Coordinates of C-alpha atoms and ligand atoms in Angstrom, one line a residue:
X1 CA -16.0 12.2 13.6
X2 CA -19.3 11.0 15.2
X3 CA -19.2 10.0 18.9
X4 CA -15.6 11.0 19.3
X5 CA -14.4 12.7 22.5
X6 CA -11.2 14.7 22.3
X7 CA -9.0 15.4 19.3
X8 CA -10.1 13.2 16.3
X9 CA -6.7 13.5 14.5
X10 CA -4.9 12.4 17.7
X11 CA -7.2 9.4 17.9
X12 CA -6.6 8.4 14.3
X13 CA -2.9 8.8 14.7
X14 CA -2.5 7.0 18.1
X15 CA -4.6 4.1 17.1
X16 CA -2.2 1.1 16.8
X17 CA -2.5 -0.1 13.2
X18 CA -0.9 -2.1 10.3
X19 CA -0.3 -0.6 6.8
X20 CA -0.8 -3.2 4.0
X21 CA -1.0 -1.1 0.8
X22 CA 2.0 1.2 0.5
X23 CA 4.3 1.6 -2.5
X24 CA 7.7 2.6 -1.1
X25 CA 8.4 4.6 -4.3
X26 CA 5.2 6.5 -3.6
X27 CA 6.6 7.8 -0.3
X28 CA 9.2 10.0 -2.2
X29 CA 8.5 13.4 -0.8
X30 CA 9.5 16.4 -2.9
X31 CA 12.2 17.5 -0.6
X32 CA 14.0 14.1 -0.7
X33 CA 13.4 14.1 -4.5
X34 CA 15.3 17.3 -4.7
X35 CA 18.1 16.1 -2.4
X36 CA 18.6 12.9 -4.4
X37 CA 18.4 14.7 -7.7
X38 CA 21.3 16.9 -6.5
X39 CA 23.2 14.0 -5.0
X40 CA 22.9 12.0 -8.2
X41 CA 23.1 14.8 -10.7
X42 CA 19.7 13.9 -12.2
X43 CA 17.9 16.8 -13.8
X44 CA 14.3 17.4 -12.6
X45 CA 11.5 18.9 -14.6
X46 CA 10.5 21.0 -11.5
X47 CA 12.0 24.3 -10.3
X48 CA 10.9 24.0 -6.7
X49 CA 9.1 21.8 -4.2
X50 CA 6.1 24.1 -4.7
X51 CA 6.3 23.4 -8.4
X52 CA 6.3 19.6 -7.7
X53 CA 3.2 19.9 -5.6
X54 CA 1.4 21.8 -8.3
X55 CA 2.2 19.1 -10.8
X56 CA 0.4 16.5 -8.6
X57 CA -3.1 16.9 -10.2
X58 CA -4.3 13.6 -11.7
X59 CA -7.1 12.7 -14.0
X60 CA -6.8 8.9 -13.7
X61 CA -4.4 6.1 -12.7
X62 CA -2.2 6.5 -15.8
X63 CA -1.7 10.3 -15.4
X64 CA -0.4 9.6 -11.9
X65 CA 1.8 6.6 -13.0
X66 CA 3.6 8.8 -15.6
X67 CA 4.6 11.3 -12.9
X68 CA 5.4 8.6 -10.3
X69 CA 7.7 6.7 -12.7
X70 CA 9.4 10.0 -13.6
X71 CA 10.0 10.8 -9.9
X72 CA 11.7 7.4 -9.5
X73 CA 14.5 8.5 -11.8
X74 CA 16.3 10.1 -8.8
X75 CA 16.7 6.7 -7.1
X76 CA 20.0 5.2 -8.2
X77 CA 22.1 4.0 -5.3
X78 CA 21.5 1.6 -2.5
X79 CA 21.7 4.5 -0.1
X80 CA 18.8 6.2 -1.9
X81 CA 16.5 3.3 -1.4
X82 CA 17.7 3.1 2.2
X83 CA 17.0 6.9 2.8
X84 CA 13.6 6.6 1.1
X85 CA 12.5 3.6 3.3
X86 CA 13.9 5.0 6.4
X87 CA 12.0 8.3 5.9
X88 CA 8.8 6.4 5.4
X89 CA 9.2 4.3 8.5
X90 CA 9.8 7.4 10.7
X91 CA 6.6 9.0 9.3
X92 CA 4.6 5.7 9.6
X93 CA 5.8 5.2 13.2
X94 CA 4.5 8.7 14.1
X95 CA 1.1 7.7 12.5
X96 CA 0.7 4.7 14.8
X97 CA 1.9 2.1 12.4
X98 CA 3.2 -1.0 14.2
X99 CA 3.6 -3.2 11.2
X100 CA 3.9 -2.5 7.5
X101 CA 3.8 -4.8 4.5
X102 CA 5.5 -2.7 1.8
X103 CA 5.4 -2.9 -2.0
X104 CA 8.3 -2.2 -4.2
X105 CA 8.5 -2.0 -8.0
X106 CA 12.0 -3.5 -9.0
X107 CA 11.3 -3.3 -12.7
X108 CA 11.0 0.5 -12.5
X109 CA 14.6 0.5 -11.4
X110 CA 16.2 -2.4 -13.2
X111 CA 14.9 -1.2 -16.5
X112 CA 16.9 2.0 -15.9
X113 CA 20.1 0.0 -15.2
X114 CA 19.9 0.1 -11.4
X115 CA 21.0 -3.4 -10.1
X116 CA 18.2 -5.3 -8.3
X117 CA 20.7 -5.8 -5.5
X118 CA 20.9 -2.1 -4.8
X119 CA 17.2 -1.7 -4.6
X120 CA 16.5 -4.6 -2.3
X121 CA 19.5 -4.2 -0.1
X122 CA 18.8 -0.5 0.6
X123 CA 15.1 -1.2 1.4
X124 CA 16.0 -4.3 3.5
X125 CA 18.6 -2.5 5.6
X126 CA 16.2 0.3 6.5
X127 CA 13.4 -2.2 7.4
X128 CA 15.8 -4.2 9.7
X129 CA 16.8 -0.9 11.4
X130 CA 13.1 0.2 11.7
X131 CA 12.4 -3.0 13.6
X132 CA 15.2 -2.3 16.0
X133 CA 14.9 1.4 16.4
X134 CA 11.2 2.2 15.9
X135 CA 9.7 -1.2 16.9
X136 CA 7.9 -1.3 13.5
X137 CA 7.8 -4.8 12.1
X138 CA 7.6 -5.2 8.3
X139 CA 7.5 -7.4 5.2
X140 CA 8.4 -6.7 1.6
X141 CA 6.1 -7.5 -1.3
X142 CA 7.7 -7.5 -4.8
X143 CA 5.2 -6.0 -7.4
X144 CA 5.3 -6.9 -11.0
X145 CA 4.5 -4.1 -13.5
X146 CA 1.4 -5.4 -15.3
X147 CA 1.9 -3.1 -18.3
X148 CA 5.0 -5.2 -19.1
X149 CA 5.0 -8.7 -20.5
X150 CA 4.8 -11.8 -18.3
X151 CA 8.3 -13.0 -19.3
X152 CA 9.8 -9.8 -17.9
X153 CA 7.9 -10.5 -14.6
X154 CA 9.3 -14.0 -14.7
X155 CA 12.9 -12.8 -15.1
X156 CA 12.4 -10.4 -12.2
X157 CA 11.1 -13.2 -10.0
X158 CA 14.1 -15.4 -10.9
X159 CA 16.4 -12.6 -9.9
X160 CA 14.5 -12.0 -6.7
X161 CA 14.6 -15.6 -5.6
X162 CA 18.2 -15.1 -4.7
X163 CA 16.8 -12.9 -1.9
X164 CA 13.9 -15.2 -1.1
X165 CA 14.3 -14.8 2.7
X166 CA 13.9 -11.0 2.5
X167 CA 10.6 -11.3 0.7
X168 CA 7.1 -11.9 2.1
X169 CA 5.0 -11.9 -1.1
X170 CA 4.4 -10.8 -4.6
X171 CA 1.9 -8.2 -6.0
X172 CA 0.7 -6.8 -9.2
X173 CA 0.5 -3.0 -9.9
X174 CA 0.7 -0.3 -12.6
X175 CA -1.9 0.3 -15.4
X176 CA -4.8 -2.0 -14.7
X177 CA -7.3 -1.8 -17.6
X178 CA -6.1 -4.0 -20.5
X179 CA -3.7 -6.0 -18.2
X180 CA -5.9 -8.6 -16.4
X181 CA -4.5 -10.9 -13.7
X182 CA -4.8 -13.9 -16.1
X183 CA -1.7 -12.4 -18.0
X184 CA 0.4 -13.3 -14.9
X185 CA -0.9 -16.8 -14.0
X186 CA 2.4 -18.6 -14.7
X187 CA 4.5 -16.2 -12.7
X188 CA 2.2 -16.3 -9.7
X189 CA 2.2 -20.2 -9.9
X190 CA 6.0 -20.0 -9.6
X191 CA 5.9 -17.4 -6.8
X192 CA 3.5 -19.5 -4.7
X193 CA 5.6 -22.6 -5.2
X194 CA 8.5 -20.6 -3.7
X195 CA 6.3 -19.8 -0.7
X196 CA 5.7 -16.2 -1.5
X197 CA 2.3 -14.9 -0.5
X198 CA 0.2 -13.6 -3.4
X199 CA -1.7 -10.3 -3.5
X200 CA -2.8 -8.2 -6.5
X201 CA -4.2 -4.8 -7.3
X202 CA -7.6 -5.4 -8.8
X203 CA -10.9 -3.5 -9.1
X204 CA -9.3 -0.1 -8.7
X205 CA -10.1 1.0 -12.3
X206 CA -10.6 -2.5 -13.7
X207 CA -13.9 -4.4 -13.5
X208 CA -15.1 -6.9 -10.9
X209 CA -14.1 -9.6 -13.4
X210 CA -10.4 -8.8 -12.7
X211 CA -11.1 -9.4 -9.0
X212 CA -12.5 -12.8 -9.8
X213 CA -9.4 -13.6 -11.9
X214 CA -7.1 -12.5 -9.1
X215 CA -8.9 -14.8 -6.7
X216 CA -9.4 -17.8 -9.0
X217 CA -6.3 -17.7 -11.2
X218 CA -3.7 -16.0 -9.1
X219 CA -5.1 -17.4 -5.8
X220 CA -4.4 -14.1 -4.0
X221 CA -4.8 -13.8 -0.2
X222 CA -5.7 -10.1 -0.4
X223 CA -7.1 -7.7 -3.0
X224 CA -5.5 -4.3 -3.2
X225 CA -8.1 -1.6 -3.7
X226 CA -11.0 -3.9 -4.9
X227 CA -13.4 -1.0 -4.5
X228 CA -15.3 -1.9 -7.7
X229 CA -16.1 -5.4 -6.1
X230 CA -19.3 -3.9 -4.7
X231 CA -20.7 -3.6 -8.3
X232 CA -21.0 -7.4 -8.4
X233 CA -23.2 -8.8 -5.6
X234 CA -22.0 -12.4 -6.0
X235 CA -18.4 -11.2 -5.8
X236 CA -19.1 -9.1 -2.7
X237 CA -20.8 -12.2 -1.1
X238 CA -17.8 -14.3 -1.8
X239 CA -15.4 -11.7 -0.3
X240 CA -17.5 -11.5 2.8
X241 CA -17.9 -15.3 3.1
X242 CA -14.2 -16.0 2.7
X243 CA -13.2 -12.8 4.6
X244 CA -10.7 -11.9 1.9
X245 CA -9.2 -8.6 2.9
X246 CA -9.4 -5.5 0.7
X247 CA -6.7 -2.9 1.2
X248 CA -8.6 0.3 0.5
X249 CA -6.9 3.7 -0.1
X250 CA -9.5 6.5 0.2
X251 CA -7.3 9.5 -0.6
X252 CA -5.7 7.7 -3.5
X253 CA -9.2 6.9 -4.9
X254 CA -10.2 10.5 -4.8
X255 CA -6.9 11.8 -6.3
X256 CA -7.1 9.3 -9.1
X257 CA -10.9 10.0 -9.6
X258 CA -12.1 6.5 -8.8
X259 CA -14.7 8.4 -6.7
X260 CA -15.5 12.0 -7.3
X261 CA -15.1 12.9 -3.5
X262 CA -14.5 11.2 -0.2
X263 CA -18.1 11.6 0.7
X264 CA -19.0 9.3 -2.2
X265 CA -16.5 6.6 -1.2
X266 CA -17.9 3.1 -0.5
X267 CA -15.7 2.3 2.5
X268 CA -18.5 2.6 5.0
X269 CA -20.8 0.5 2.8
X270 CA -18.0 -2.1 2.7
X271 CA -17.9 -2.2 6.5
X272 CA -21.7 -2.4 6.7
X273 CA -21.7 -5.3 4.2
X274 CA -19.2 -7.2 6.5
X275 CA -16.2 -7.0 4.2
X276 CA -12.7 -7.2 5.8
X277 CA -11.8 -3.7 4.6
X278 CA -8.6 -1.9 5.7
X279 CA -7.5 1.7 5.2
X280 CA -4.0 2.5 3.7
X281 CA -2.2 5.3 2.1
X282 CA -1.0 3.8 -1.3
X283 CA 1.4 6.6 -2.5
X284 CA 1.2 9.2 0.4
X285 CA 3.8 11.6 -1.0
X286 CA 1.6 12.0 -4.1
X287 CA -1.9 11.8 -2.6
X288 CA -1.4 14.1 0.3
X289 CA -1.7 11.9 3.4
X290 CA -0.2 9.0 5.3
X291 CA -2.3 6.2 6.9
X292 CA -3.7 8.1 9.9
X293 CA -4.5 11.1 7.6
X294 CA -6.5 8.7 5.4
X295 CA -8.4 7.4 8.5
X296 CA -9.1 10.8 9.7
X297 CA -10.2 12.1 6.3
X298 CA -12.4 9.1 5.7
X299 CA -13.9 9.4 9.2
X300 CA -14.8 13.0 8.7
X301 CA -16.3 12.6 5.2
X302 CA -18.2 9.3 5.9
X303 CA -19.2 10.1 9.6
X304 CA -17.3 7.0 10.8
X305 CA -17.6 6.4 14.6
X306 CA -14.8 5.7 17.0
X307 CA -15.9 2.0 16.9
X308 CA -15.6 2.0 13.1
X309 CA -12.0 3.3 13.3
X310 CA -11.2 0.6 15.9
X311 CA -12.7 -2.0 13.6
X312 CA -10.6 -0.7 10.7
X313 CA -7.5 -0.9 12.9
X314 CA -8.5 -4.5 14.0
X315 CA -9.0 -5.4 10.4
X316 CA -5.5 -4.1 9.5
X317 CA -3.9 -6.7 11.8
X318 CA -6.4 -9.5 10.9
X319 CA -5.6 -8.9 7.2
X320 CA -1.9 -8.9 7.7
X321 CA 0.5 -11.8 7.1
X322 CA 1.6 -11.7 10.8
X323 CA 1.5 -15.0 12.7
X324 CA -1.6 -15.7 14.9
X325 CA 0.5 -15.0 18.0
X326 CA 1.6 -11.6 16.7
X327 CA -1.9 -10.7 15.6
X328 CA -3.1 -11.5 19.1
X329 CA -0.5 -9.3 20.7
X330 CA -1.4 -6.4 18.4
X331 CA -5.1 -6.9 19.0
X332 CA -4.5 -6.9 22.8
X333 CA -2.6 -3.6 22.4
X334 CA -5.5 -2.2 20.4
X335 CA -8.0 -3.3 23.1
X336 CA -5.9 -1.6 25.7
X337 CA -5.8 1.6 23.6
X338 CA -9.6 1.5 23.0
X339 CA -10.3 1.0 26.7
X340 CA -8.5 4.1 27.9
X341 CA -10.9 6.2 30.0
X342 CA -9.8 9.4 28.3
X343 CA -11.2 8.0 25.0
X344 CA -14.8 7.6 26.1
X345 CA -17.4 8.4 23.4
X346 CA -19.5 11.5 23.7
X347 CA -22.8 9.7 22.9
Ligands
HPA1 N1 -2.4 1.4 -8.7 C1 -1.6 0.8 -9.5 N2 -0.3 0.9 -9.6 C2 0.3 1.7 -8.7 C3 -0.5 2.3 -7.7 C4 -1.9 2.2 -7.7 O1 -2.6 2.7 -6.9 N3 0.4 3.0 -7.0 C5 1.6 2.7 -7.5 N4 1.6 1.9 -8.5
ZN2 ZN1 -1.4 0.7 -4.9

């Protein structure tokens, strides 16, 4: 890391930050997968934790999703969703996360016969406890699976509205190409009417046109990934002008071959262009790193300075759905952290 005194991994870890792009199902570490498989008597296609890790080699988004959805089969009881979420929060807290806006994929579970109530109650209980015990605040974002029809998303939303107060927003994930945001316009209209804050994955594998649709048709407040936005100069200009956040996930992008290597990632160009980019972990159990690991790896590969990392942490709070007062409090903490004399730059 350029201009960095002391231990760069400690700096990335201790930096106060928000995580805004995190699929709770993507935090299922192999050891918990084995434990839940045993507890629920679900057969696994893997002989050992080592065997699982070896299977995590992906050629694109779909090759990952196939394995990710298969892993979800061990999640059956409310307690499983609680244990999953609780384990994430403990790891996130150790990585400097002060606030997390977390995705969950209810259709992945309800389509297997798991009640919606078990999913959301287990996650919600762990989030409430994380606020008390770890001082990590959080919000929950319900994602619709875009490879399924819009009426399935609409039924999921209807069911979710019984838990309206436990939800912060709605998102859109799964196989992007061939499933444009326009397919989900009616369900987003209804979600916004209910006061849910809209975000969507767009421009991960899909073209910049999908980012335009997410903005214009779904009226999203953030774009998840959005790395392909830089291919369209007019789109990049709009994102800068309106300061629409992009929740970028560098390690995910390399694992799913959106970029051939971290050195080729466009995160630094995004910051230079004035985009409100943030760094996040996406599915850390599958992509090999949590949020501070992503910051550290991106910093090393792209020669990001200490100031760049502080800007990314600042962006994470600015891009969050926290109140203005809460944002100010976190930004003050961040300034206090950045001003510590032991963290003076070497240059
Ligand atoms: N993209 C789309 N769908 C997903 C992802 C992702 O990165 N992670 C989990 N579901
Ligand atoms: Zn994602």
